[in-house]
Coordinates of C-alpha atoms in Angstrom, one line a residue:
M1 CA 136.9 75.2 100.5
S2 CA 135.3 72.2 98.7
N3 CA 137.6 69.8 97.0
S4 CA 134.8 68.4 94.8
T5 CA 135.6 68.0 91.2
L6 CA 131.9 68.6 90.3
F7 CA 130.7 72.0 89.4
L8 CA 127.3 73.6 90.3
R9 CA 126.1 72.8 86.8
D10 CA 126.8 69.1 87.3
Y11 CA 124.9 69.1 90.6
T12 CA 121.8 70.7 89.1
N13 CA 121.4 67.4 87.2
R14 CA 121.2 65.8 90.7
P15 CA 119.3 68.4 92.8
A16 CA 118.8 65.9 95.7
D17 CA 122.6 65.6 96.0
L18 CA 123.1 69.3 95.6
F19 CA 120.7 70.2 98.5
A20 CA 122.1 67.4 100.7
L21 CA 125.6 69.0 100.6
P22 CA 126.9 70.6 103.9
D23 CA 126.4 74.3 103.9
D24 CA 130.1 75.3 103.5
E25 CA 130.5 73.0 100.5
F26 CA 127.3 74.4 99.0
F27 CA 128.4 78.0 99.4
F28 CA 131.8 77.4 97.9
L29 CA 130.2 75.5 95.0
V30 CA 128.0 78.6 94.3
H31 CA 131.0 80.9 94.8
R32 CA 133.0 79.0 92.2
D33 CA 130.4 79.9 89.5
F34 CA 129.5 83.4 90.7
K35 CA 132.7 85.0 92.1
A36 CA 132.1 88.3 90.2
E37 CA 128.5 88.6 91.3
L38 CA 129.2 87.8 95.0
S39 CA 132.1 90.2 94.9
R40 CA 129.7 92.9 93.8
L41 CA 127.4 92.0 96.7
T42 CA 130.3 92.7 99.2
R43 CA 130.1 96.4 98.0
A44 CA 126.3 96.6 97.9
Y45 CA 124.5 99.1 100.1
S46 CA 122.1 97.7 102.8
V47 CA 119.2 99.0 104.9
G48 CA 121.4 97.8 107.8
G49 CA 120.2 97.5 111.4
R50 CA 121.5 95.1 114.0
D51 CA 120.0 92.7 116.5
A52 CA 121.3 93.0 120.0
T53 CA 122.7 89.5 119.6
Q54 CA 123.7 87.5 116.5
P55 CA 124.1 83.8 116.1
S56 CA 127.4 82.2 117.3
S57 CA 127.7 80.2 114.1
K58 CA 129.6 81.5 111.1
S59 CA 127.5 83.4 108.6
P60 CA 127.6 82.5 104.8
S61 CA 129.6 85.6 104.2
V62 CA 132.2 84.8 106.9
I63 CA 132.5 81.3 105.4
L64 CA 133.3 82.7 102.0
F65 CA 135.0 86.0 102.7
G66 CA 136.1 86.0 106.3
E67 CA 133.8 88.8 107.3
N68 CA 130.2 89.9 107.3
Y69 CA 128.7 91.6 104.2
D70 CA 125.0 92.2 104.6
E71 CA 123.9 91.6 101.1
V72 CA 126.0 88.5 100.7
N73 CA 124.3 87.0 103.8
R74 CA 120.8 88.1 102.7
T75 CA 121.3 86.5 99.2
L76 CA 122.9 83.3 100.4
V77 CA 120.3 82.7 103.2
G78 CA 117.7 83.1 100.5
L79 CA 119.5 80.5 98.5
Q80 CA 120.0 78.3 101.5
T81 CA 116.3 78.4 102.1
V82 CA 115.9 76.3 98.9
K83 CA 118.0 73.6 100.6
W84 CA 115.7 73.7 103.7
I85 CA 112.6 73.5 101.5
M86 CA 113.7 70.8 99.2
T87 CA 115.2 68.6 102.0
G88 CA 112.1 69.0 104.2
Q89 CA 113.9 70.9 107.0
Y90 CA 110.9 72.8 108.3
D91 CA 112.3 73.0 111.8
I92 CA 115.4 74.8 110.7
L93 CA 113.6 77.1 108.3
V94 CA 111.3 78.4 111.1
S95 CA 113.9 78.1 114.0
N96 CA 114.3 81.9 114.3
Q97 CA 110.7 82.9 113.8
A98 CA 108.5 84.2 116.6
E99 CA 106.0 81.6 117.7
A100 CA 103.0 83.9 116.9
L101 CA 104.3 84.6 113.4
K102 CA 105.7 81.1 112.5
L103 CA 105.1 79.6 109.0
S104 CA 102.8 76.7 109.3
R105 CA 103.9 73.2 108.3
E106 CA 101.0 73.1 105.9
S107 CA 102.3 76.3 104.2
F108 CA 105.9 74.9 104.1
N109 CA 104.6 71.8 102.3
Q110 CA 102.7 74.1 99.8
I111 CA 106.0 76.0 99.1
R112 CA 107.8 72.7 98.6
E113 CA 105.2 71.5 96.2
F114 CA 105.3 74.8 94.3
Y115 CA 109.1 74.5 93.8
T116 CA 108.9 70.8 92.9
S117 CA 106.2 71.5 90.2
T118 CA 107.8 74.8 88.9
V119 CA 111.5 74.0 88.8
K120 CA 111.9 70.6 87.1
T121 CA 115.0 70.5 84.9
S122 CA 118.7 71.1 85.4
D123 CA 118.5 74.2 83.3
E124 CA 115.6 75.6 85.4
W125 CA 117.5 75.0 88.7
Y126 CA 120.5 76.7 87.4
A127 CA 118.5 79.6 86.1
L128 CA 116.7 80.0 89.5
I129 CA 120.1 80.0 91.3
T130 CA 121.4 82.6 88.8
S131 CA 118.4 84.8 89.3
I132 CA 118.8 84.7 93.1
I133 CA 122.5 85.6 93.0
V134 CA 122.1 88.6 90.6
N135 CA 118.9 90.0 92.1
D136 CA 120.6 92.6 94.3
I137 CA 123.9 93.4 92.5
G138 CA 122.4 96.7 91.3
K139 CA 123.0 97.9 94.8
D140 CA 126.7 97.9 94.1
D141 CA 127.5 101.5 93.1
R142 CA 130.3 100.2 90.9
L143 CA 127.8 98.5 88.6
A144 CA 126.3 101.9 87.6
S145 CA 129.8 103.4 87.2
D146 CA 130.9 100.4 85.0
Y147 CA 127.8 100.9 82.9
E148 CA 128.5 104.6 82.5
A149 CA 132.1 103.8 81.5
R150 CA 130.8 101.4 78.8
T151 CA 127.9 103.4 77.5
G152 CA 128.4 107.0 78.6
E153 CA 125.0 107.1 80.3
N154 CA 124.7 108.0 84.0
I155 CA 122.2 105.7 85.7
A156 CA 123.3 106.2 89.3
T157 CA 120.0 107.7 90.4
L158 CA 117.8 104.9 89.1
N159 CA 116.5 102.2 91.4
H160 CA 118.7 99.1 91.8
D161 CA 116.4 96.9 89.7
M162 CA 116.6 99.2 86.7
I163 CA 120.4 99.5 87.1
L164 CA 120.6 95.7 87.0
L165 CA 118.4 95.5 83.9
K166 CA 120.5 98.1 82.0
A167 CA 123.7 96.4 83.1
V168 CA 122.4 93.0 81.9
K169 CA 121.4 94.4 78.5
S170 CA 124.8 96.0 78.1
G171 CA 126.6 92.7 78.7
L172 CA 128.0 93.5 82.1
V173 CA 126.5 90.5 83.9
E174 CA 128.3 87.7 82.1
C175 CA 126.9 84.8 84.2
L176 CA 123.6 85.1 82.2
D177 CA 125.5 84.3 79.0
H178 CA 125.9 80.8 80.4
L179 CA 122.2 80.1 80.3
P180 CA 120.1 78.6 77.4
E181 CA 118.5 81.4 75.5
E182 CA 115.0 80.5 76.7
D183 CA 116.0 80.7 80.3
R184 CA 118.0 83.9 79.8
A185 CA 115.1 85.5 78.1
D186 CA 112.8 84.5 80.9
I187 CA 115.1 86.0 83.5
I188 CA 115.5 89.2 81.6
R189 CA 111.7 89.5 81.1
G190 CA 111.4 89.0 84.9
M191 CA 114.0 91.7 85.4
E192 CA 112.0 94.0 83.1
L193 CA 109.0 93.4 85.3
G194 CA 111.1 93.9 88.5
A195 CA 112.4 97.2 87.2
E196 CA 108.8 98.6 87.2
F197 CA 107.1 96.2 89.7
N198 CA 108.4 94.9 93.0
F199 CA 106.7 91.9 94.5
G200 CA 107.7 93.0 98.0
Q201 CA 106.3 96.5 97.5
L202 CA 102.9 95.1 96.5
A203 CA 103.0 92.5 99.3
Q204 CA 103.4 95.4 101.7
A205 CA 101.1 97.9 99.8
E206 CA 104.2 100.1 99.5
N207 CA 103.6 100.9 95.8
A208 CA 100.4 102.2 94.1
P209 CA 97.8 100.4 92.1
A210 CA 99.1 102.0 88.9
C211 CA 102.3 100.0 89.3
L212 CA 100.4 96.7 88.6
A213 CA 100.1 97.8 85.0
S214 CA 103.5 96.1 84.4
L215 CA 101.8 92.7 85.0
V216 CA 99.7 93.2 81.9
K217 CA 102.9 93.1 79.9
M218 CA 103.5 89.5 81.2
R219 CA 100.5 88.1 79.4
G220 CA 101.7 85.1 77.4
H221 CA 104.7 84.7 79.6
A222 CA 103.4 82.9 82.7
R223 CA 106.6 80.8 82.9
S224 CA 108.7 83.9 83.3
F225 CA 106.4 85.2 85.9
R226 CA 106.6 82.0 87.9
L227 CA 110.4 82.0 87.8
R228 CA 110.4 85.6 89.0
F229 CA 108.0 84.7 91.8
S230 CA 110.2 81.7 92.8
E231 CA 113.2 84.0 93.2
Q232 CA 111.2 86.8 95.0
L233 CA 109.9 84.4 97.6
L234 CA 113.4 83.4 98.4
D235 CA 114.4 87.1 98.5
I236 CA 112.0 87.6 101.4
A237 CA 113.2 84.4 103.0
G238 CA 116.7 85.9 103.2
A239 CA 115.6 89.5 104.0
A240 CA 116.9 89.2 107.6
G241 CA 119.9 87.1 106.7
H242 CA 122.3 89.8 107.7
L243 CA 120.9 89.7 111.2
D244 CA 120.3 86.0 111.7
W245 CA 121.4 83.3 109.2
T246 CA 120.2 80.3 111.1
G247 CA 116.7 80.2 109.5
A248 CA 114.4 82.1 107.1
K249 CA 113.3 84.7 109.7
K250 CA 111.1 86.7 107.3
L251 CA 109.4 83.8 105.6
T252 CA 106.6 84.0 108.2
Q253 CA 103.1 82.9 107.8
S254 CA 101.8 86.4 107.2
N255 CA 104.6 87.2 104.7
Y256 CA 104.0 84.0 102.9
D257 CA 100.3 84.7 102.7
A258 CA 101.0 88.2 101.4
Y259 CA 103.4 86.8 98.7
R260 CA 101.0 84.1 97.7
T261 CA 98.4 86.8 97.3
V262 CA 100.8 88.7 95.0
Y263 CA 101.2 85.5 93.0
E264 CA 97.5 85.1 92.7
I265 CA 97.1 88.7 91.7
G266 CA 99.8 88.4 89.1
M267 CA 98.3 85.3 87.6
G268 CA 94.8 86.9 87.7
I269 CA 96.0 89.9 85.8
I270 CA 98.1 87.9 83.4
S271 CA 95.6 85.1 82.7
E272 CA 92.2 86.2 83.9
G273 CA 91.8 90.0 83.2
L274 CA 91.7 91.0 86.9
S275 CA 91.6 94.8 87.2
L276 CA 94.5 96.7 88.8
R277 CA 92.5 98.2 91.7
A278 CA 90.8 94.9 92.5
G279 CA 94.2 93.1 92.5
Y280 CA 95.7 95.7 94.8
D281 CA 92.8 95.5 97.2
M282 CA 93.3 91.7 97.5
V283 CA 96.5 92.5 99.4
L284 CA 94.7 94.8 101.8
T285 CA 91.7 92.5 102.3
R286 CA 93.8 89.5 103.2
R287 CA 95.9 91.4 105.7
L288 CA 92.6 92.7 107.3
D289 CA 91.1 89.2 107.3
L290 CA 94.2 87.9 109.2
L291 CA 93.9 90.7 111.8
R292 CA 90.2 90.4 112.2
E293 CA 90.6 86.7 113.0
K294 CA 92.9 87.8 115.8
G295 CA 90.3 90.2 117.2
F296 CA 91.1 93.5 115.4
R297 CA 88.2 95.8 114.5
P298 CA 86.8 95.4 111.0
L299 CA 87.9 98.0 108.4
N300 CA 85.9 98.9 105.3
L301 CA 88.0 99.4 102.2
N302 CA 85.3 101.6 100.7
K303 CA 86.0 104.2 103.4
E304 CA 89.1 106.2 102.7
D305 CA 90.2 106.4 106.3
D306 CA 89.9 102.7 106.8
R307 CA 91.7 102.0 103.5
A308 CA 94.6 104.3 104.4
L309 CA 95.0 102.6 107.8
A310 CA 94.9 99.2 106.0
R311 CA 97.8 100.3 103.8
V312 CA 99.9 101.4 106.9
L313 CA 99.2 98.0 108.5
C314 CA 100.3 96.2 105.3
M315 CA 103.4 98.4 105.0
S316 CA 104.5 97.2 108.4
S317 CA 103.4 93.6 107.9
V318 CA 101.4 93.8 111.1
A319 CA 100.3 90.3 112.0
D320 CA 99.2 90.3 115.7
L321 CA 96.5 92.0 117.7
A322 CA 98.7 93.9 120.1
T323 CA 100.7 95.6 117.3
A324 CA 97.5 96.3 115.2
E325 CA 96.0 98.0 118.3
L326 CA 99.2 100.1 118.7
Y327 CA 99.0 101.2 115.1
N328 CA 95.3 102.0 115.4
R329 CA 95.9 104.2 118.5
A330 CA 98.7 106.0 116.7
W331 CA 96.5 106.5 113.6
T332 CA 93.4 107.8 115.4
S333 CA 95.5 110.1 117.7
L334 CA 97.1 111.9 114.8
E335 CA 96.3 115.6 114.2
D336 CA 93.3 116.0 112.0
N337 CA 95.2 117.7 109.2
V338 CA 97.9 115.0 109.1
R339 CA 95.4 112.2 109.1
Q340 CA 93.3 113.9 106.4
S341 CA 96.3 114.4 104.2
L342 CA 97.5 110.8 104.6
R343 CA 93.9 109.6 104.0
K344 CA 94.0 111.4 100.6
S345 CA 97.6 110.5 99.6
L346 CA 97.3 106.8 100.5
N347 CA 94.1 106.4 98.3
I348 CA 95.6 107.8 95.1
D349 CA 95.9 105.1 92.4
G350 CA 98.2 107.1 90.1
S351 CA 97.4 109.0 86.9
V352 CA 98.9 111.9 84.9
S353 CA 96.3 114.3 86.5
E354 CA 96.9 112.9 90.0
P355 CA 100.3 111.1 90.4
A356 CA 100.7 108.6 93.3
V357 CA 103.7 108.8 95.5
Q358 CA 105.7 105.7 96.2
V359 CA 107.8 106.1 99.4
T360 CA 110.4 103.4 98.9
Y361 CA 111.8 101.8 102.1
I362 CA 108.9 103.3 104.2
P363 CA 108.2 99.8 105.6
A364 CA 111.7 99.6 106.9
L365 CA 111.5 103.2 108.2
I366 CA 108.3 102.6 110.1
T367 CA 109.2 99.2 111.6
Q368 CA 112.7 100.4 112.6
A369 CA 111.2 103.5 114.2
V370 CA 108.7 101.5 116.2
D371 CA 111.2 98.8 117.2
I372 CA 114.0 101.1 118.2
N373 CA 116.8 99.3 120.0
G374 CA 117.1 99.3 123.8
P375 CA 114.5 99.4 126.6
T376 CA 111.2 100.9 125.5
T377 CA 107.5 101.0 126.4
I378 CA 104.3 100.8 124.4
E379 CA 103.9 104.6 124.9
M380 CA 107.4 105.2 123.4
K381 CA 106.6 103.0 120.4
E382 CA 103.4 104.8 119.8
R383 CA 105.1 108.1 120.0
A384 CA 107.8 107.0 117.5
L385 CA 105.1 105.7 115.2
R386 CA 103.2 109.0 115.2
S387 CA 106.5 110.7 114.3
A388 CA 107.0 108.3 111.4
L389 CA 103.5 108.9 110.1
R390 CA 103.9 112.7 110.3
Y391 CA 107.1 112.3 108.3
L392 CA 105.3 110.0 105.8
C393 CA 102.7 112.7 105.4
R394 CA 105.4 115.3 104.5
V395 CA 107.1 113.0 102.0
M396 CA 103.8 112.1 100.3
T397 CA 102.6 115.7 99.9
A398 CA 105.9 117.4 98.9
P399 CA 105.0 119.6 95.9
D400 CA 107.9 118.9 93.5
K401 CA 107.3 116.6 90.6
P402 CA 109.5 115.2 87.8
A403 CA 108.9 116.6 84.3
G404 CA 106.7 114.7 81.9
P405 CA 103.5 112.6 82.1
V406 CA 104.4 111.0 85.4
I407 CA 101.8 108.7 87.1
V408 CA 103.9 107.4 90.0
I409 CA 106.6 109.5 91.8
E410 CA 109.2 107.7 93.8
R411 CA 110.8 109.2 96.9
N412 CA 113.4 107.0 98.6
V413 CA 113.8 107.3 102.4
L414 CA 116.8 105.0 102.8
A415 CA 119.1 107.9 103.7
T416 CA 116.6 109.0 106.4
I417 CA 116.7 105.5 107.9
K418 CA 120.4 105.5 108.1
Q419 CA 121.0 109.1 109.2
V420 CA 118.0 109.7 111.4
V421 CA 116.1 106.6 112.5
Q422 CA 119.2 104.6 113.3
S423 CA 120.8 107.5 115.2
Q424 CA 121.1 107.8 119.0
Q425 CA 119.3 111.1 118.8
F426 CA 116.2 109.4 117.4
R427 CA 116.1 107.0 120.3
E428 CA 116.2 109.9 122.7
D429 CA 113.7 112.1 120.7
P430 CA 111.8 110.5 117.8
T431 CA 110.3 113.8 116.9
I432 CA 113.5 114.8 115.1
L433 CA 112.2 112.5 112.3
E434 CA 109.4 115.0 111.6
T435 CA 111.7 117.6 110.3
A436 CA 114.0 115.2 108.3
A437 CA 114.8 116.1 104.7
I438 CA 112.4 115.2 102.0
P439 CA 114.0 112.8 99.4
E440 CA 114.4 113.8 95.7
S441 CA 111.4 113.1 93.5
L442 CA 112.1 110.5 90.8
V443 CA 110.0 108.9 88.1
A444 CA 108.7 105.5 89.2
M445 CA 106.2 105.2 86.3
M446 CA 105.4 107.2 83.2
E447 CA 102.1 107.2 81.3
S448 CA 103.9 105.3 78.5
D449 CA 104.9 102.5 80.9
Q450 CA 101.3 101.5 81.1
K451 CA 101.1 100.6 77.4

């Protein structure tokens, strides 16, 4: 443990010194200020998954707690990415990225310039670190039970962002009380946005165009939006931190481009009156531009079949020609009724008369299905992908609907990932996914949320 007499707050006055600290000292410094929040992350649920081999070095979680906790590692690798960015350690940040997907040095410099120009003061650095640490503590089941004990309201079925927001407003997340009021208000405003709108879900076309209505509420609060984006970019940087903590594996060029697009969409809606559909289609267009440059066939977003395939390509962050061709073969070889159903479902924007369905964690389900562990062939991957798409079709067309003027329905497939996709039976026969249970239908957005 660090013997430093300085606290994290002292170091945020000297960010160059803070980010020059050895990793273990840096982690213990953060732990000293956020013991309760990091403790919650040790209990947080995780998508899971395991690489065949993990780094030989100690993970951030092992350094602090003596064992691996997925969400601790994901959070602290995201935070560690700030160190790599601000100290110019490009080679470390990209060290575990595949060559074909690697973040360019030019983009790295753009990211560094963004943080340098956005986070300038000691208070802003401390607010950003706080925002990173608390982002996923809503995944701790005990936070919802603590909230129920305090208020009498059961919020266990809400998404983790909404659980966090409610817990913060009830005073359960005390670290926010240490912030200046302006910074605390900006973080909470960002959480309110995050409870309805997820940057990663838009970057992967996982949500529906109606969900972008939440950005309209941020008009007049561009600083809060920038802070939220700063934290969310680091969230994707740490997304594979439970598998490999030696670099920012998921902050690849294509993912950075997607998140930069989300930022531009957000600022366009907040400051320039960009429409929701036009903003959403920017995500699809830029993914297709990337793939077309690599030789993939042109897709026309004005054609429903092409637009539906574009969403599937975005959901899986497809960034190379071979993978795009695999997805194209799987898509075009689907049964006509399945493809027609997906074509319709994936083109619904979301309204009271025709609610959209948001299948939460479908990017993880599809990519884990395709990249099943162990020896495999292109044909096996294609077969698994078709099974995943048939399951997606069933989930998106299930008839049940929550009561009230719902415009976006959420169905969360995390349990399916854990119970089916990560099972040995799936590796032997991926078609078992096609008959997996349909998740409960929850409200993702009501008509009133658009106003």
